[in-house]
PDB file of C-alpha atoms in Angstrom:
ATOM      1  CA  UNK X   1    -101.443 -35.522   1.898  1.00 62.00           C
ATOM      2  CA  UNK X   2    -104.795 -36.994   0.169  1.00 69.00           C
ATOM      3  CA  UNK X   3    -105.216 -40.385   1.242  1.00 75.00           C
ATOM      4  CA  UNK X   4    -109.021 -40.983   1.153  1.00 78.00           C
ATOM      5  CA  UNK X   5    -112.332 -39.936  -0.492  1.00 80.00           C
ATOM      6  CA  UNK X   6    -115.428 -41.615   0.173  1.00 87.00           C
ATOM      7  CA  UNK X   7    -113.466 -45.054   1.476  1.00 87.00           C
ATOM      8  CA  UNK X   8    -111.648 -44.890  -1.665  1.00 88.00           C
ATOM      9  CA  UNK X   9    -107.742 -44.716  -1.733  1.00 83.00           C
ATOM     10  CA  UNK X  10    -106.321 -41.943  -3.515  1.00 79.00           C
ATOM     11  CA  UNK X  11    -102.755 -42.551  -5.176  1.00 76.00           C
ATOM     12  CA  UNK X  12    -100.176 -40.435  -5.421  1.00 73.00           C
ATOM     13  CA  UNK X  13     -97.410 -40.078  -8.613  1.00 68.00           C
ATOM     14  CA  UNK X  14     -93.809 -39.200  -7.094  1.00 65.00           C
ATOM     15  CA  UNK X  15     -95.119 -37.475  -4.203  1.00 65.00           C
ATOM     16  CA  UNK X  16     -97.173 -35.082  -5.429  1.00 66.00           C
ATOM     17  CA  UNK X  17    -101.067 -34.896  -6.357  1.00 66.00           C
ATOM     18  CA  UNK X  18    -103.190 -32.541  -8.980  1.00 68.00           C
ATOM     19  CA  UNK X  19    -106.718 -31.756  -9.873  1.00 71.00           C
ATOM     20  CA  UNK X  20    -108.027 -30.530  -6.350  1.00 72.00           C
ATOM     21  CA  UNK X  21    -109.535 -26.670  -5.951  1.00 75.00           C
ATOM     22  CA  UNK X  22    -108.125 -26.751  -2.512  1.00 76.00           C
ATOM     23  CA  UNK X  23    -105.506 -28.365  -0.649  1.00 76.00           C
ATOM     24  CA  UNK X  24    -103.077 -27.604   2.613  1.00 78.00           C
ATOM     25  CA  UNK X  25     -99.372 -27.746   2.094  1.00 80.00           C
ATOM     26  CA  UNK X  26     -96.381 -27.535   4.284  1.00 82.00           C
ATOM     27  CA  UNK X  27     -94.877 -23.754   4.334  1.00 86.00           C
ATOM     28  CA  UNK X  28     -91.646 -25.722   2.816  1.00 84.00           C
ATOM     29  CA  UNK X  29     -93.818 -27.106  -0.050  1.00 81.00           C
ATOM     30  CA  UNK X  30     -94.471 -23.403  -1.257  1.00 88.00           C
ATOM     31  CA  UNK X  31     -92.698 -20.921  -3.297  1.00 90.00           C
ATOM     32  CA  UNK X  32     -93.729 -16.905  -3.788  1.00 93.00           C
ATOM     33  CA  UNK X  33     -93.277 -16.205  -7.561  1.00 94.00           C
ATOM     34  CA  UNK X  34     -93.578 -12.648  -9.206  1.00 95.00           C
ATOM     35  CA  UNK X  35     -97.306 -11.597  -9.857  1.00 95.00           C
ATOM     36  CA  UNK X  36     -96.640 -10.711 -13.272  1.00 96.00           C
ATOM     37  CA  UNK X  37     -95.747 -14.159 -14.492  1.00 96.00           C
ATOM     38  CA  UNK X  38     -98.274 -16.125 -16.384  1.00 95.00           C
ATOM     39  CA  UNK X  39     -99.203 -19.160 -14.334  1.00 93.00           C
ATOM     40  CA  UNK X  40    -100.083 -21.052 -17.602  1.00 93.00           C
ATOM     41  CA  UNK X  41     -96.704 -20.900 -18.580  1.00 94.00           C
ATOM     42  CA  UNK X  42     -94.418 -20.930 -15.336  1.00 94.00           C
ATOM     43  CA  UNK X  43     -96.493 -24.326 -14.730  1.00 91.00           C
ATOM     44  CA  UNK X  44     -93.805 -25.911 -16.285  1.00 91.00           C
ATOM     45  CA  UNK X  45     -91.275 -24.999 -13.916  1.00 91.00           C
ATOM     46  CA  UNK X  46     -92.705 -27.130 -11.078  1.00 83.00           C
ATOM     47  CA  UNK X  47     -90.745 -29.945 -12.874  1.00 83.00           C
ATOM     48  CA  UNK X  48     -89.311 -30.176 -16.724  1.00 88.00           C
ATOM     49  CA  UNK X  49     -87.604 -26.700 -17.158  1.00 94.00           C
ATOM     50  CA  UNK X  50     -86.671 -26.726 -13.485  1.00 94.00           C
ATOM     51  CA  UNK X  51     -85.145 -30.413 -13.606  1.00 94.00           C
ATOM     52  CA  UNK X  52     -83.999 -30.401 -17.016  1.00 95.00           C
ATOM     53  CA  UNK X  53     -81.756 -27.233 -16.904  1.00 96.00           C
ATOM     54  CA  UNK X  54     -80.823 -27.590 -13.172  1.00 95.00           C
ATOM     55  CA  UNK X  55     -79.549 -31.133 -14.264  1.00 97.00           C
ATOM     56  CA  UNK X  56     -77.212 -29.151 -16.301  1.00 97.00           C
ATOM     57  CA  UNK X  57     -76.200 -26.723 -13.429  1.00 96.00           C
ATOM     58  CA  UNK X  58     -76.269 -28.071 -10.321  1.00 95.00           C
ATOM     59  CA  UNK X  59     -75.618 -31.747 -10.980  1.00 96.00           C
ATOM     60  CA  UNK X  60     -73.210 -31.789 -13.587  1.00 97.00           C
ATOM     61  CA  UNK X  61     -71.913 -28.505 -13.613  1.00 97.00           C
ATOM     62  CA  UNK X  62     -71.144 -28.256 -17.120  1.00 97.00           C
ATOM     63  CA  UNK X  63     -68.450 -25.464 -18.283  1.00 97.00           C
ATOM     64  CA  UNK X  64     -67.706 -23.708 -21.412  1.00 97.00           C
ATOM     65  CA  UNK X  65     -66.753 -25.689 -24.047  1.00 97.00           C
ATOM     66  CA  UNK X  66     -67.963 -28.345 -22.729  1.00 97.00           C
ATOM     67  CA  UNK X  67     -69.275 -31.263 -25.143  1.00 98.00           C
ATOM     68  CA  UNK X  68     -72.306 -33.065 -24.107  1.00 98.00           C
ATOM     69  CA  UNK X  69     -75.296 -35.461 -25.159  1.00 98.00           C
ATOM     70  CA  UNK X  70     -78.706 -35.655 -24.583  1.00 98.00           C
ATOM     71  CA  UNK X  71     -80.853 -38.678 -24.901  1.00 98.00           C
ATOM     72  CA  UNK X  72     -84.288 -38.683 -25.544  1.00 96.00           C
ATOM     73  CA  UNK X  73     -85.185 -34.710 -26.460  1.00 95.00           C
ATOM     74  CA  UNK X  74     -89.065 -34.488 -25.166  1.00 92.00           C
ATOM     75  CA  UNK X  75     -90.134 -32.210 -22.495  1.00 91.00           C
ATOM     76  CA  UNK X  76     -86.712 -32.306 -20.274  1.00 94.00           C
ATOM     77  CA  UNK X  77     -84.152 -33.211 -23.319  1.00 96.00           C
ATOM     78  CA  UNK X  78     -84.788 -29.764 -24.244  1.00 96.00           C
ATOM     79  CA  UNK X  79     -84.497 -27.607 -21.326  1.00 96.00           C
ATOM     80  CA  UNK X  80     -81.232 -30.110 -20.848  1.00 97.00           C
ATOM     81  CA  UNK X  81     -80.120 -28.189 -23.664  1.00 98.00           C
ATOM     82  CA  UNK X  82     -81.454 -24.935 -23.244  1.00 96.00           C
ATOM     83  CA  UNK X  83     -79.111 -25.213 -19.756  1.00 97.00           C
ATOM     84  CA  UNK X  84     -76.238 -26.753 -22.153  1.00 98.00           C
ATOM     85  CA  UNK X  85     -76.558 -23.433 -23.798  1.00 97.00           C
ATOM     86  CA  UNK X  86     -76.633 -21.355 -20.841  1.00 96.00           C
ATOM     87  CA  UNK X  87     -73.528 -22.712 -19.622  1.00 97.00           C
ATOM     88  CA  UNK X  88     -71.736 -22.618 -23.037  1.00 97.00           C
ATOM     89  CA  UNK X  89     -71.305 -26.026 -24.048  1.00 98.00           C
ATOM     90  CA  UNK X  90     -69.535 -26.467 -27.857  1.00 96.00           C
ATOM     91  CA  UNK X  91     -71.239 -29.190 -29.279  1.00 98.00           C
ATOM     92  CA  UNK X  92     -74.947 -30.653 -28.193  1.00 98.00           C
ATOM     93  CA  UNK X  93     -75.787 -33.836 -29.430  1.00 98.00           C
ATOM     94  CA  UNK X  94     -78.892 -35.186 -29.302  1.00 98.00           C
ATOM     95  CA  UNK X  95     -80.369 -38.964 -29.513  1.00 98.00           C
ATOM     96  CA  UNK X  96     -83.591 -39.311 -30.237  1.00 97.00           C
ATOM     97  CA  UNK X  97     -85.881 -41.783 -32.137  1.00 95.00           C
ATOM     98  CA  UNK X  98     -88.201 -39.572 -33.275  1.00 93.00           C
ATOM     99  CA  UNK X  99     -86.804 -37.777 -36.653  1.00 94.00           C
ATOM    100  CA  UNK X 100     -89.677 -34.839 -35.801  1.00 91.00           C
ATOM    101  CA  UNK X 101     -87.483 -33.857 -32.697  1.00 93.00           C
ATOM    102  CA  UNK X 102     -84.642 -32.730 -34.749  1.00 96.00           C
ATOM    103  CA  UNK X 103     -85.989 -29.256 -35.540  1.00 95.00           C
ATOM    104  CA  UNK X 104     -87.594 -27.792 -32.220  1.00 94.00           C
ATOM    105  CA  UNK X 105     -83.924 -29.574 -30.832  1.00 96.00           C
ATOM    106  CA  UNK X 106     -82.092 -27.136 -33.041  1.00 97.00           C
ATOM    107  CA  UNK X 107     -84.155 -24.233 -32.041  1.00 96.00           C
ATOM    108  CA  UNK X 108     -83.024 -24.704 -28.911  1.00 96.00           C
ATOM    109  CA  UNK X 109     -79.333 -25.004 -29.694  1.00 96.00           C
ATOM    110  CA  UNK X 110     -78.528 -28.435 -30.424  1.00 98.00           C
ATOM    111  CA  UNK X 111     -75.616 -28.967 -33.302  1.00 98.00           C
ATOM    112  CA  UNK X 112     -75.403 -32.432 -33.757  1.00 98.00           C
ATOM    113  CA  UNK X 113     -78.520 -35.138 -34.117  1.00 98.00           C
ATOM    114  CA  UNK X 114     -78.148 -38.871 -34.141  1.00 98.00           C
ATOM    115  CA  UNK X 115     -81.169 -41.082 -34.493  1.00 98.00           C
ATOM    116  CA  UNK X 116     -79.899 -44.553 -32.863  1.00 97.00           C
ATOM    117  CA  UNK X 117     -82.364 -46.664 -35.493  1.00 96.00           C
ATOM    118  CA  UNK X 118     -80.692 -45.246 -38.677  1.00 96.00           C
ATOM    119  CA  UNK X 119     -76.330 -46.359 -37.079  1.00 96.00           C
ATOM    120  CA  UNK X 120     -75.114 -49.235 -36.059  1.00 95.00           C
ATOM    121  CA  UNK X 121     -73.753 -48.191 -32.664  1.00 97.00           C
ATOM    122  CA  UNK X 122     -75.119 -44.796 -31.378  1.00 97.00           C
ATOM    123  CA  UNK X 123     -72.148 -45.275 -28.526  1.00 97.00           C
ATOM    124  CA  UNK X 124     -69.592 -45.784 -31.281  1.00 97.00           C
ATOM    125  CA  UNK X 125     -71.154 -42.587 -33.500  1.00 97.00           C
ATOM    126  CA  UNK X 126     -70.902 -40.209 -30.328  1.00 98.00           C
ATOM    127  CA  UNK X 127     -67.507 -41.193 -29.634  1.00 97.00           C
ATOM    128  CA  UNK X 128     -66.558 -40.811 -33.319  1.00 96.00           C
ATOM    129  CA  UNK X 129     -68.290 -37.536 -33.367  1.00 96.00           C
ATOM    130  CA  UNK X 130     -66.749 -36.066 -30.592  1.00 97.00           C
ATOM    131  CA  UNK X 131     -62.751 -36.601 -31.789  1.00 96.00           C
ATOM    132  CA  UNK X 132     -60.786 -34.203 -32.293  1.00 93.00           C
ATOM    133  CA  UNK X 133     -57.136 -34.038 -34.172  1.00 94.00           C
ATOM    134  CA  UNK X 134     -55.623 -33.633 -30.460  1.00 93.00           C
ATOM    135  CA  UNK X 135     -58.098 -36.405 -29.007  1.00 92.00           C
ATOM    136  CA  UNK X 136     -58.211 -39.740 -30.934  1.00 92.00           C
ATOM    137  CA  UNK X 137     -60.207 -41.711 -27.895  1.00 95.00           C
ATOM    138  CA  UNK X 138     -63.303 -39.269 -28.080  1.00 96.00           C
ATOM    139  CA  UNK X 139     -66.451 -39.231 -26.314  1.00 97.00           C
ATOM    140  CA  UNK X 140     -68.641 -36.702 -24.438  1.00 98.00           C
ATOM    141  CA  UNK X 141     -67.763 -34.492 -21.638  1.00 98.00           C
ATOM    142  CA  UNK X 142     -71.302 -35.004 -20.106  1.00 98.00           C
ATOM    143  CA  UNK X 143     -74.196 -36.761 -21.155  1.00 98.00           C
ATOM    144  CA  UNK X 144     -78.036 -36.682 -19.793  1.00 98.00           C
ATOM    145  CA  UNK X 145     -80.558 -39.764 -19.992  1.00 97.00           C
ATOM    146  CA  UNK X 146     -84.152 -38.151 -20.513  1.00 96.00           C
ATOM    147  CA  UNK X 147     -85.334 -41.297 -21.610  1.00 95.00           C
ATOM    148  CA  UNK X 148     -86.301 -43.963 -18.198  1.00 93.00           C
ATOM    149  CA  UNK X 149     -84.708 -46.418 -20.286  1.00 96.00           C
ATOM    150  CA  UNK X 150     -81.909 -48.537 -18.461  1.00 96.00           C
ATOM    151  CA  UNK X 151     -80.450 -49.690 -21.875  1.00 97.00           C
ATOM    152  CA  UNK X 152     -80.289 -46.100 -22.530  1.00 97.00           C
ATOM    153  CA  UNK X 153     -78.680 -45.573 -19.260  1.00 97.00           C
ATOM    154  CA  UNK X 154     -75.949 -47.788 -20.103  1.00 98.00           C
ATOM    155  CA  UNK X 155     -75.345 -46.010 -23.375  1.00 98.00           C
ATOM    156  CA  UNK X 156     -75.277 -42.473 -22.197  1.00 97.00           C
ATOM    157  CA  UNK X 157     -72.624 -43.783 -19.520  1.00 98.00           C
ATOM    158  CA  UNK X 158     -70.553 -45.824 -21.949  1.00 97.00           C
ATOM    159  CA  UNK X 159     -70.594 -42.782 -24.775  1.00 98.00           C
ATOM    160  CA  UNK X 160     -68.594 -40.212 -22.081  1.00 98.00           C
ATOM    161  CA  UNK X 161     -65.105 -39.772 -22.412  1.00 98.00           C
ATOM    162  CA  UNK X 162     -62.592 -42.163 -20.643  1.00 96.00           C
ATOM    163  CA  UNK X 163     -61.335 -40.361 -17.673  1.00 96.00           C
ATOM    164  CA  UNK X 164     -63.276 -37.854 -16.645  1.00 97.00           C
ATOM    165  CA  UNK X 165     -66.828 -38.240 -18.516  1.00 97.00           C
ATOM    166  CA  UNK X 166     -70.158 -37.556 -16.406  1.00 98.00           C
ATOM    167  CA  UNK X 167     -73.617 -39.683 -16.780  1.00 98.00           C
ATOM    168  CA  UNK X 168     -76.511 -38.070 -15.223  1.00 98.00           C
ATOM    169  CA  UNK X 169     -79.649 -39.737 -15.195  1.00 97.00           C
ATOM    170  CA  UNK X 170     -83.032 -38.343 -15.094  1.00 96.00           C
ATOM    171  CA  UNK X 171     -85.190 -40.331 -16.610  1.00 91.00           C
ATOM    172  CA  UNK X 172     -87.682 -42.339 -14.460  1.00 89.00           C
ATOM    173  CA  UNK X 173     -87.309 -46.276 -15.063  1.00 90.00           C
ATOM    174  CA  UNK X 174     -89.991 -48.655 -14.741  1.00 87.00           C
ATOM    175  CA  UNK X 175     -90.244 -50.016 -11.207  1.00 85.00           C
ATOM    176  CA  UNK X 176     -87.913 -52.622 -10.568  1.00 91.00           C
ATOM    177  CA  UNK X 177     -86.095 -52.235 -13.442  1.00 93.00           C
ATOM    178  CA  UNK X 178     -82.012 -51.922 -12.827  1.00 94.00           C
ATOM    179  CA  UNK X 179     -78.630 -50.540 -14.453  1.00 95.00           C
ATOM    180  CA  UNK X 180     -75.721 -52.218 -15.658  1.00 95.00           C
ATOM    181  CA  UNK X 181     -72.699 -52.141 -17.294  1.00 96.00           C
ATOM    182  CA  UNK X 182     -68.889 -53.288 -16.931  1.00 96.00           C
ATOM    183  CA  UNK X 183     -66.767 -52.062 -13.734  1.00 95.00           C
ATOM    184  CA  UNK X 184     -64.161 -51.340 -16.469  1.00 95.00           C
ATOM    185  CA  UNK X 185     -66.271 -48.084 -17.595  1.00 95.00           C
ATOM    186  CA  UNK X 186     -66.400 -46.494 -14.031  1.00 95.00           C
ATOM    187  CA  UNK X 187     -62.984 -47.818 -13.313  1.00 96.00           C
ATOM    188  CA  UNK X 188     -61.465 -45.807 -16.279  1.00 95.00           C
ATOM    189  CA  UNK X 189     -62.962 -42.830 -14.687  1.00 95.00           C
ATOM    190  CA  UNK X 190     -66.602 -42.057 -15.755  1.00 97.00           C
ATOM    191  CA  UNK X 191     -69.052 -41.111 -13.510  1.00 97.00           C
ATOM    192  CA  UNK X 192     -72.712 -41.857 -13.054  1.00 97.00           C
ATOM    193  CA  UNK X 193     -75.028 -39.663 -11.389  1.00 96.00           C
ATOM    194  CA  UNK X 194     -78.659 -39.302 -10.746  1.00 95.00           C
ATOM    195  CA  UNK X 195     -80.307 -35.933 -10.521  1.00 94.00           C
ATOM    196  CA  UNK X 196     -83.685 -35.155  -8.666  1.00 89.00           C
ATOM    197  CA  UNK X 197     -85.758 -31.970  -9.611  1.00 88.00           C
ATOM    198  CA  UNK X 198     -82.294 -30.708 -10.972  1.00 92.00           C
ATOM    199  CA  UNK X 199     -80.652 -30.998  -7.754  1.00 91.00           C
ATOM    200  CA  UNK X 200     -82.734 -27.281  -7.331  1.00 89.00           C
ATOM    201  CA  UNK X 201     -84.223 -25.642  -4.201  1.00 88.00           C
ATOM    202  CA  UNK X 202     -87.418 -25.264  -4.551  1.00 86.00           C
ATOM    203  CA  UNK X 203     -88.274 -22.199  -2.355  1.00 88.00           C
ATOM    204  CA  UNK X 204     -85.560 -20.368  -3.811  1.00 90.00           C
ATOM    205  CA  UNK X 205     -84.629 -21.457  -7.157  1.00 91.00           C
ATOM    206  CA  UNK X 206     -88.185 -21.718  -8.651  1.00 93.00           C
ATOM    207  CA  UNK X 207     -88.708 -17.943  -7.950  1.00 94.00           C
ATOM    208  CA  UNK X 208     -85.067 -17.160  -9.734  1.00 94.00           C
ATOM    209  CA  UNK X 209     -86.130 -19.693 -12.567  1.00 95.00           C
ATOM    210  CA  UNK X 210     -89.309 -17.557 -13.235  1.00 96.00           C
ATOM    211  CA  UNK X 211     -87.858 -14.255 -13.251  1.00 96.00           C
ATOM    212  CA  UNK X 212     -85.191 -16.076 -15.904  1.00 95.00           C
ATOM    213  CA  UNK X 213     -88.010 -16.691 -18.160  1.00 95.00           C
ATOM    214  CA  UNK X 214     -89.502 -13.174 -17.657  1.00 96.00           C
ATOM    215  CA  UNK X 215     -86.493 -11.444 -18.471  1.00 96.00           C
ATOM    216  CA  UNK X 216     -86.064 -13.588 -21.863  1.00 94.00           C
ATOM    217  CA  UNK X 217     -82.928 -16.193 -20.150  1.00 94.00           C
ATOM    218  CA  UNK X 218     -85.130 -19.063 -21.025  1.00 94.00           C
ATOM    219  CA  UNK X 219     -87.841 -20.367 -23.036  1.00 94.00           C
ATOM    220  CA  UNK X 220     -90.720 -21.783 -22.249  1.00 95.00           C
ATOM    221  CA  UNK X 221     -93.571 -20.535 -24.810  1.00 95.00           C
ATOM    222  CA  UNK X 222     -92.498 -22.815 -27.355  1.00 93.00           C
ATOM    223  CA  UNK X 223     -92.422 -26.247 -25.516  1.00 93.00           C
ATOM    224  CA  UNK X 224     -96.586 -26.292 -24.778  1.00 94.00           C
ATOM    225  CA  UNK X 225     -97.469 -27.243 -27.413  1.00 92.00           C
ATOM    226  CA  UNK X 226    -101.316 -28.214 -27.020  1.00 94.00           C
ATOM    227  CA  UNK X 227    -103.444 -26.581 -24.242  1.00 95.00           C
ATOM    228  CA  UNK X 228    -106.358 -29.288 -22.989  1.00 95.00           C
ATOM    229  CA  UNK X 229    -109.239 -28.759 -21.089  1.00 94.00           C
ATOM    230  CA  UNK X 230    -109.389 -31.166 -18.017  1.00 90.00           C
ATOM    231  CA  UNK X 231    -111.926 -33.276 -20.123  1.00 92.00           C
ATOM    232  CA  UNK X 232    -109.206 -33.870 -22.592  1.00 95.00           C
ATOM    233  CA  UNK X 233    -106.616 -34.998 -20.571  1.00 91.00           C
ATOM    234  CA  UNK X 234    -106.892 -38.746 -22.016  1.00 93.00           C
ATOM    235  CA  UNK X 235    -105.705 -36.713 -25.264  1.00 95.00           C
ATOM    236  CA  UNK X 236    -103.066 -35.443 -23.392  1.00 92.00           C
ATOM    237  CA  UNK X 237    -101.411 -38.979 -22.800  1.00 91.00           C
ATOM    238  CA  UNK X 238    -102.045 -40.071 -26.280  1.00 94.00           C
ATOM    239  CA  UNK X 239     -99.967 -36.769 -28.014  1.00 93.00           C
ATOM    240  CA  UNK X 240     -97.373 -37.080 -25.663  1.00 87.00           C
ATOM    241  CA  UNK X 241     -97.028 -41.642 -26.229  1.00 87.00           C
ATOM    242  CA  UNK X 242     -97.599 -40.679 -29.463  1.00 87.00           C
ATOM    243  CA  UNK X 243     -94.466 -38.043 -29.748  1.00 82.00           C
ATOM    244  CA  UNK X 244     -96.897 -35.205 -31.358  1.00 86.00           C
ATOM    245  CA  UNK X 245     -96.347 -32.999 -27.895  1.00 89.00           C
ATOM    246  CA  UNK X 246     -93.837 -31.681 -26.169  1.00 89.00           C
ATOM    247  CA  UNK X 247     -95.998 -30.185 -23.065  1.00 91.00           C
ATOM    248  CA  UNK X 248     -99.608 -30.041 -22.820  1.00 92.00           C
ATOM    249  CA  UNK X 249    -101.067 -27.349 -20.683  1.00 93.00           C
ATOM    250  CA  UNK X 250    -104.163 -28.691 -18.756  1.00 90.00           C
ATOM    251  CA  UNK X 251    -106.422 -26.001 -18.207  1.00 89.00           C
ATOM    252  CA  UNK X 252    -109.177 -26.476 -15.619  1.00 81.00           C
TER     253      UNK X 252
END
């Protein structure tokens, strides 16, 4: 919808574009949210609560009990799990690299953390994990790649139960870059599955997801962690590569 200024080309990052006073959107493009919400917070709807717990609801459509993994517990890891929770999942395992993860992970419900550099085989450790007296083959339910890393990918596929086990992915790959992994793992019954925005509707579901966060369903408070001004948005980039951030706030 910006495609020029001055001669110059103007990019675009999945679709969308940020940092202009004005713009004109499509009606579609816009949702009505309640007047009382604080637009520095419900921000983060417009994509990492919205995808991460909508991942949860509408794409894998995770039931009680359920037991699940997330890989990769930044800025949509954790709203993976807040949904986990919401939809009353036993056990939440997360995979992450970064040891610092493991307590803002808990706060949010996980049970279980695993960081892949410190076992031999993080596939292996989740299917351990997850066996039961009445279930010697183990493995998850569901599992959720937050990560954009195909290798991931391929774990998070391979680490779901024989049968009936669900892979969504959700991370963003580098362009180009491609999945693998044996015909014998989908042949035995898993399932992989990609999830956009959370499979959610954005007219309607944003709204709902906002008035879930005003009336205490979710949180979102403690997942901004740094609020920039739009002169530090380099710094932005650098906590967030850096794994000090969950969200920054960009305040202009």
């Amino acid at each position: 919808r910006f495609s020029m200024l001055d001669g110059t080309p103007i990019h675009h990052y999945m679709g969308c574009s940020t940092f202009a006073n004005h713009t004109v959107l499509p009606e579609i493009a816009v949702a009505k949210v309640r007047a009382d919400a604080p637009f520095d917070k419900i921000c983060y709807i417009g994509c990492g609560v919205t995808t991460g717990i909508g991942a949860v609801i509408n794409t894998a459509k995770v039931e009680i009990g359920a037991k699940a993994v997330v890989f990769g517990l930044g800025g949509i890891g954790l709203n993976v799990i807040q949904g986990l929770r919401m939809a009353g999942a036993d056990m939440i395992i997360g995979v992450d690299l970064n040891d610092d993860k493991k307590a803002m992970a808990e706060y949010f419900s996980m049970t279980h953390f695993i960081n892949p550099s410190r076992v031999d085989n993080v596939v292996q450790e989740i299917i351990n994990l997850t066996k039961t007296p009445f279930d010697q083959i183990g493995g998850a339910d569901y599992s959720f790649d937050c990560t954009g890393n195909v290798k991931v990918m391929r774990d998070a596929l391979e680490c779901t139960h024989r049968g009936w086990g669900v892979s969504v992915v959700i991370g963003v790959a580098p362009a180009g870059a491609e999945i693998s992994t044996r015909p014998f793992q989908l042949v035995t019954g898993r399932v992989w599955k990609g999830s956009a925005f959370g499979g959610a509707r954005g007219r309607t579901d944003v709204p709902r997801i906002v008035d879930w966060y005003m009336d205490g369903k979710i949180e979102i408070d403690p997942m901004i962690t740094h609020i920039l001004t739009l002169d530090e948005i380099n710094k932005g980039f650098d906590l967030m590569h850096s794994g000090e951030s969950i969200r920054s706030v960009v305040v202009y």
